């Protein structure tokens, strides 16, 4: 079978390999769709911290069950994959937080992923597709990042949610916030992404982070209180440090975006508002199930997010173009 290996930064190679041999507890799946994520782009660019090469990328997967140690699936059945392979033994795993397992191995990041024709997966990480399309199944993982952030934040009905960063991750947060009854305020510096939020997702309040009267606009929108829930999905250290000032008194700030520097904020100000700061990493099986049911109920329209499509055998040729901001990629989808 054919595999696509990222052999070193900037270089993909198609290679032939044998079908994987199954062990107890594993299943063989045929890959049907792969969503391309920022992590894949950064890994290809060589800017993903601690990334090791060669590596087979791909963790946003729609697959077809072929065979293996899993009585609950039948051959040909379409599934998605929870790509966060946890140890099941550490404190986080024992506390129902396998998404932040101490020994986590993310499929397609810490170990080889889905840019192959067939892959073996521990069966416990396969999730039923309930009739969703291949596109929808490949979008479950990135949307679940948003579902997890909203669940961490314990969003309340009718609450304002300021989402900073309107990339695929921020857009997923906005969708899950809307479904959870939140009133979304989208913020970005990229006007075309703000326009996408307004036109495609129907977000009422879309604000430019560079706007000098952003604070005033937030006050007007929130009747003077400022947003009780602020979520970063930029991964930009300046944006992260800057956003503490937007929190309401008693508010929560959730960091979904990730960057490699220290963050700093005023302790007296944070004390004054009795702020709550949390990180949100990956997603759980429950988050996946909530997204699957939202897709089933057509509360989210997967096709809106897919801006580019590429057949597997053209990925090597097309992939570098997705790094160019002018390409306007939101979600590129690899098809088999
Ligand atoms: N929590 C998790 O498990 C998880 C999973 C996947 C990705 N991430 C992280 O989420 C972040 C977003 O991922 P993405 O794929 O959507 O990235 P992206 O680069 O496509 O989107 C980021 C958006 O932030 C905007 N932005 C940048 N600087 C800004 C600023 N100062 N003010 C306002 N907006 C600004 C950009 O214009 C862009 O639209 C990244 O940091 C990524 O590492 C986290
Ligand atoms: Zn991803
Ligand atoms: Zn663990």
PDB file of N, CA and C in Angstrom, residues 77-117:
ATOM      1  N   UNK A  77     -18.276  -0.400   7.562  1.00  0.00           N
ATOM      2  CA  UNK A  77     -18.901   0.641   8.398  1.00  0.00           C
ATOM      3  C   UNK A  77     -17.972   1.855   8.507  1.00  0.00           C
ATOM      4  N   UNK A  78     -18.561   3.053   8.363  1.00  0.00           N
ATOM      5  CA  UNK A  78     -17.772   4.300   8.432  1.00  0.00           C
ATOM      6  C   UNK A  78     -17.657   4.755   9.892  1.00  0.00           C
ATOM      7  N   UNK A  79     -16.440   5.107  10.270  1.00  0.00           N
ATOM      8  CA  UNK A  79     -16.147   5.457  11.661  1.00  0.00           C
ATOM      9  C   UNK A  79     -15.273   6.692  11.696  1.00  0.00           C
ATOM     10  N   UNK A  80     -15.099   7.255  12.906  1.00  0.00           N
ATOM     11  CA  UNK A  80     -14.043   8.236  13.091  1.00  0.00           C
ATOM     12  C   UNK A  80     -13.111   7.711  14.182  1.00  0.00           C
ATOM     13  N   UNK A  81     -11.997   8.412  14.365  1.00  0.00           N
ATOM     14  CA  UNK A  81     -10.953   7.934  15.280  1.00  0.00           C
ATOM     15  C   UNK A  81     -10.676   9.003  16.334  1.00  0.00           C
ATOM     16  N   UNK A  82     -10.641   8.569  17.597  1.00  0.00           N
ATOM     17  CA  UNK A  82     -10.164   9.440  18.673  1.00  0.00           C
ATOM     18  C   UNK A  82      -8.636   9.294  18.643  1.00  0.00           C
ATOM     19  N   UNK A  83      -7.919  10.328  18.179  1.00  0.00           N
ATOM     20  CA  UNK A  83      -6.485  10.106  17.919  1.00  0.00           C
ATOM     21  C   UNK A  83      -5.581  10.322  19.123  1.00  0.00           C
ATOM     22  N   UNK A  84      -6.162  10.442  20.317  1.00  0.00           N
ATOM     23  CA  UNK A  84      -5.358  10.714  21.518  1.00  0.00           C
ATOM     24  C   UNK A  84      -5.165   9.402  22.261  1.00  0.00           C
ATOM     25  N   UNK A  85      -4.063   8.723  21.950  1.00  0.00           N
ATOM     26  CA  UNK A  85      -3.845   7.385  22.500  1.00  0.00           C
ATOM     27  C   UNK A  85      -3.271   7.526  23.913  1.00  0.00           C
ATOM     28  N   UNK A  86      -4.102   7.187  24.893  1.00  0.00           N
ATOM     29  CA  UNK A  86      -3.736   7.417  26.303  1.00  0.00           C
ATOM     30  C   UNK A  86      -3.277   6.127  26.968  1.00  0.00           C
ATOM     31  N   UNK A  87      -2.702   6.250  28.180  1.00  0.00           N
ATOM     32  CA  UNK A  87      -2.102   5.090  28.850  1.00  0.00           C
ATOM     33  C   UNK A  87      -3.085   4.326  29.707  1.00  0.00           C
ATOM     34  N   UNK A  88      -4.193   4.952  30.100  1.00  0.00           N
ATOM     35  CA  UNK A  88      -5.209   4.314  30.942  1.00  0.00           C
ATOM     36  C   UNK A  88      -4.739   4.034  32.367  1.00  0.00           C
ATOM     37  N   UNK A  89      -3.605   4.580  32.789  1.00  0.00           N
ATOM     38  CA  UNK A  89      -3.080   4.243  34.113  1.00  0.00           C
ATOM     39  C   UNK A  89      -2.708   5.468  34.945  1.00  0.00           C
ATOM     40  N   UNK A  90      -2.349   6.564  34.311  1.00  0.00           N
ATOM     41  CA  UNK A  90      -1.844   7.727  35.053  1.00  0.00           C
ATOM     42  C   UNK A  90      -2.984   8.425  35.802  1.00  0.00           C
ATOM     43  N   UNK A  91      -2.631   9.417  36.595  1.00  0.00           N
ATOM     44  CA  UNK A  91      -3.631  10.147  37.384  1.00  0.00           C
ATOM     45  C   UNK A  91      -4.721  10.741  36.472  1.00  0.00           C
ATOM     46  N   UNK A  92      -4.313  11.401  35.377  1.00  0.00           N
ATOM     47  CA  UNK A  92      -5.298  12.035  34.482  1.00  0.00           C
ATOM     48  C   UNK A  92      -6.245  10.977  33.911  1.00  0.00           C
ATOM     49  N   UNK A  93      -5.692   9.856  33.474  1.00  0.00           N
ATOM     50  CA  UNK A  93      -6.538   8.793  32.905  1.00  0.00           C
ATOM     51  C   UNK A  93      -7.504   8.249  33.955  1.00  0.00           C
ATOM     52  N   UNK A  94      -7.019   8.069  35.181  1.00  0.00           N
ATOM     53  CA  UNK A  94      -7.880   7.548  36.247  1.00  0.00           C
ATOM     54  C   UNK A  94      -8.916   8.578  36.675  1.00  0.00           C
ATOM     55  N   UNK A  95      -8.672   9.860  36.341  1.00  0.00           N
ATOM     56  CA  UNK A  95      -9.612  10.931  36.724  1.00  0.00           C
ATOM     57  C   UNK A  95     -10.507  11.337  35.564  1.00  0.00           C
ATOM     58  N   UNK A  96     -10.708  10.460  34.607  1.00  0.00           N
ATOM     59  CA  UNK A  96     -11.593  10.734  33.462  1.00  0.00           C
ATOM     60  C   UNK A  96     -11.075  11.887  32.612  1.00  0.00           C
ATOM     61  N   UNK A  97      -9.768  12.103  32.602  1.00  0.00           N
ATOM     62  CA  UNK A  97      -9.192  13.144  31.750  1.00  0.00           C
ATOM     63  C   UNK A  97      -8.116  12.547  30.838  1.00  0.00           C
ATOM     64  N   UNK A  98      -8.486  11.526  30.060  1.00  0.00           N
ATOM     65  CA  UNK A  98      -7.492  10.879  29.190  1.00  0.00           C
ATOM     66  C   UNK A  98      -6.941  11.836  28.127  1.00  0.00           C
ATOM     67  N   UNK A  99      -7.680  12.937  27.881  1.00  0.00           N
ATOM     68  CA  UNK A  99      -7.252  13.937  26.887  1.00  0.00           C
ATOM     69  C   UNK A  99      -5.952  14.621  27.288  1.00  0.00           C
ATOM     70  N   UNK A 100      -5.623  14.598  28.577  1.00  0.00           N
ATOM     71  CA  UNK A 100      -4.351  15.196  29.012  1.00  0.00           C
ATOM     72  C   UNK A 100      -3.509  14.154  29.736  1.00  0.00           C
ATOM     73  N   UNK A 101      -3.595  12.905  29.291  1.00  0.00           N
ATOM     74  CA  UNK A 101      -2.793  11.789  29.826  1.00  0.00           C
ATOM     75  C   UNK A 101      -1.320  12.177  29.880  1.00  0.00           C
ATOM     76  N   UNK A 102      -0.682  11.723  30.958  1.00  0.00           N
ATOM     77  CA  UNK A 102       0.735  12.041  31.160  1.00  0.00           C
ATOM     78  C   UNK A 102       1.605  11.436  30.045  1.00  0.00           C
ATOM     79  N   UNK A 103       1.145  10.326  29.506  1.00  0.00           N
ATOM     80  CA  UNK A 103       1.954   9.615  28.495  1.00  0.00           C
ATOM     81  C   UNK A 103       1.264   9.642  27.132  1.00  0.00           C
ATOM     82  N   UNK A 104       0.489  10.704  26.878  1.00  0.00           N
ATOM     83  CA  UNK A 104      -0.330  10.763  25.667  1.00  0.00           C
ATOM     84  C   UNK A 104       0.511  10.646  24.401  1.00  0.00           C
ATOM     85  N   UNK A 105       0.004   9.842  23.451  1.00  0.00           N
ATOM     86  CA  UNK A 105       0.625   9.739  22.134  1.00  0.00           C
ATOM     87  C   UNK A 105      -0.457  10.104  21.130  1.00  0.00           C
ATOM     88  N   UNK A 106      -0.325  11.259  20.508  1.00  0.00           N
ATOM     89  CA  UNK A 106      -1.337  11.662  19.530  1.00  0.00           C
ATOM     90  C   UNK A 106      -0.970  11.027  18.188  1.00  0.00           C
ATOM     91  N   UNK A 107      -1.946  10.300  17.649  1.00  0.00           N
ATOM     92  CA  UNK A 107      -1.756   9.613  16.368  1.00  0.00           C
ATOM     93  C   UNK A 107      -1.563  10.665  15.271  1.00  0.00           C
ATOM     94  N   UNK A 108      -0.468  10.561  14.513  1.00  0.00           N
ATOM     95  CA  UNK A 108      -0.176  11.546  13.468  1.00  0.00           C
ATOM     96  C   UNK A 108       0.717  12.676  13.968  1.00  0.00           C
ATOM     97  N   UNK A 109       1.025  12.650  15.281  1.00  0.00           N
ATOM     98  CA  UNK A 109       1.913  13.664  15.854  1.00  0.00           C
ATOM     99  C   UNK A 109       3.091  12.952  16.541  1.00  0.00           C
ATOM    100  N   UNK A 110       2.776  12.191  17.610  1.00  0.00           N
ATOM    101  CA  UNK A 110       3.833  11.472  18.342  1.00  0.00           C
ATOM    102  C   UNK A 110       4.078  10.088  17.755  1.00  0.00           C
ATOM    103  N   UNK A 111       3.136   9.585  16.993  1.00  0.00           N
ATOM    104  CA  UNK A 111       3.341   8.321  16.279  1.00  0.00           C
ATOM    105  C   UNK A 111       2.654   8.442  14.924  1.00  0.00           C
ATOM    106  N   UNK A 112       2.965   7.505  14.026  1.00  0.00           N
ATOM    107  CA  UNK A 112       2.483   7.647  12.649  1.00  0.00           C
ATOM    108  C   UNK A 112       0.962   7.678  12.578  1.00  0.00           C
ATOM    109  N   UNK A 113       0.457   8.525  11.689  1.00  0.00           N
ATOM    110  CA  UNK A 113      -0.977   8.756  11.559  1.00  0.00           C
ATOM    111  C   UNK A 113      -1.562   8.251  10.252  1.00  0.00           C
ATOM    112  N   UNK A 114      -2.532   9.012   9.737  1.00  0.00           N
ATOM    113  CA  UNK A 114      -3.443   8.496   8.728  1.00  0.00           C
ATOM    114  C   UNK A 114      -3.129   8.731   7.259  1.00  0.00           C
ATOM    115  N   UNK A 115      -1.984   9.308   6.905  1.00  0.00           N
ATOM    116  CA  UNK A 115      -1.714   9.516   5.474  1.00  0.00           C
ATOM    117  C   UNK A 115      -1.194   8.222   4.855  1.00  0.00           C
ATOM    118  N   UNK A 116      -2.068   7.221   4.893  1.00  0.00           N
ATOM    119  CA  UNK A 116      -1.788   5.865   4.401  1.00  0.00           C
ATOM    120  C   UNK A 116      -3.094   5.312   3.850  1.00  0.00           C
ATOM    121  N   UNK A 117      -2.991   4.211   3.099  1.00  0.00           N
ATOM    122  CA  UNK A 117      -4.233   3.620   2.599  1.00  0.00           C
ATOM    123  C   UNK A 117      -4.965   2.835   3.684  1.00  0.00           C
TER     124      UNK A 117
END
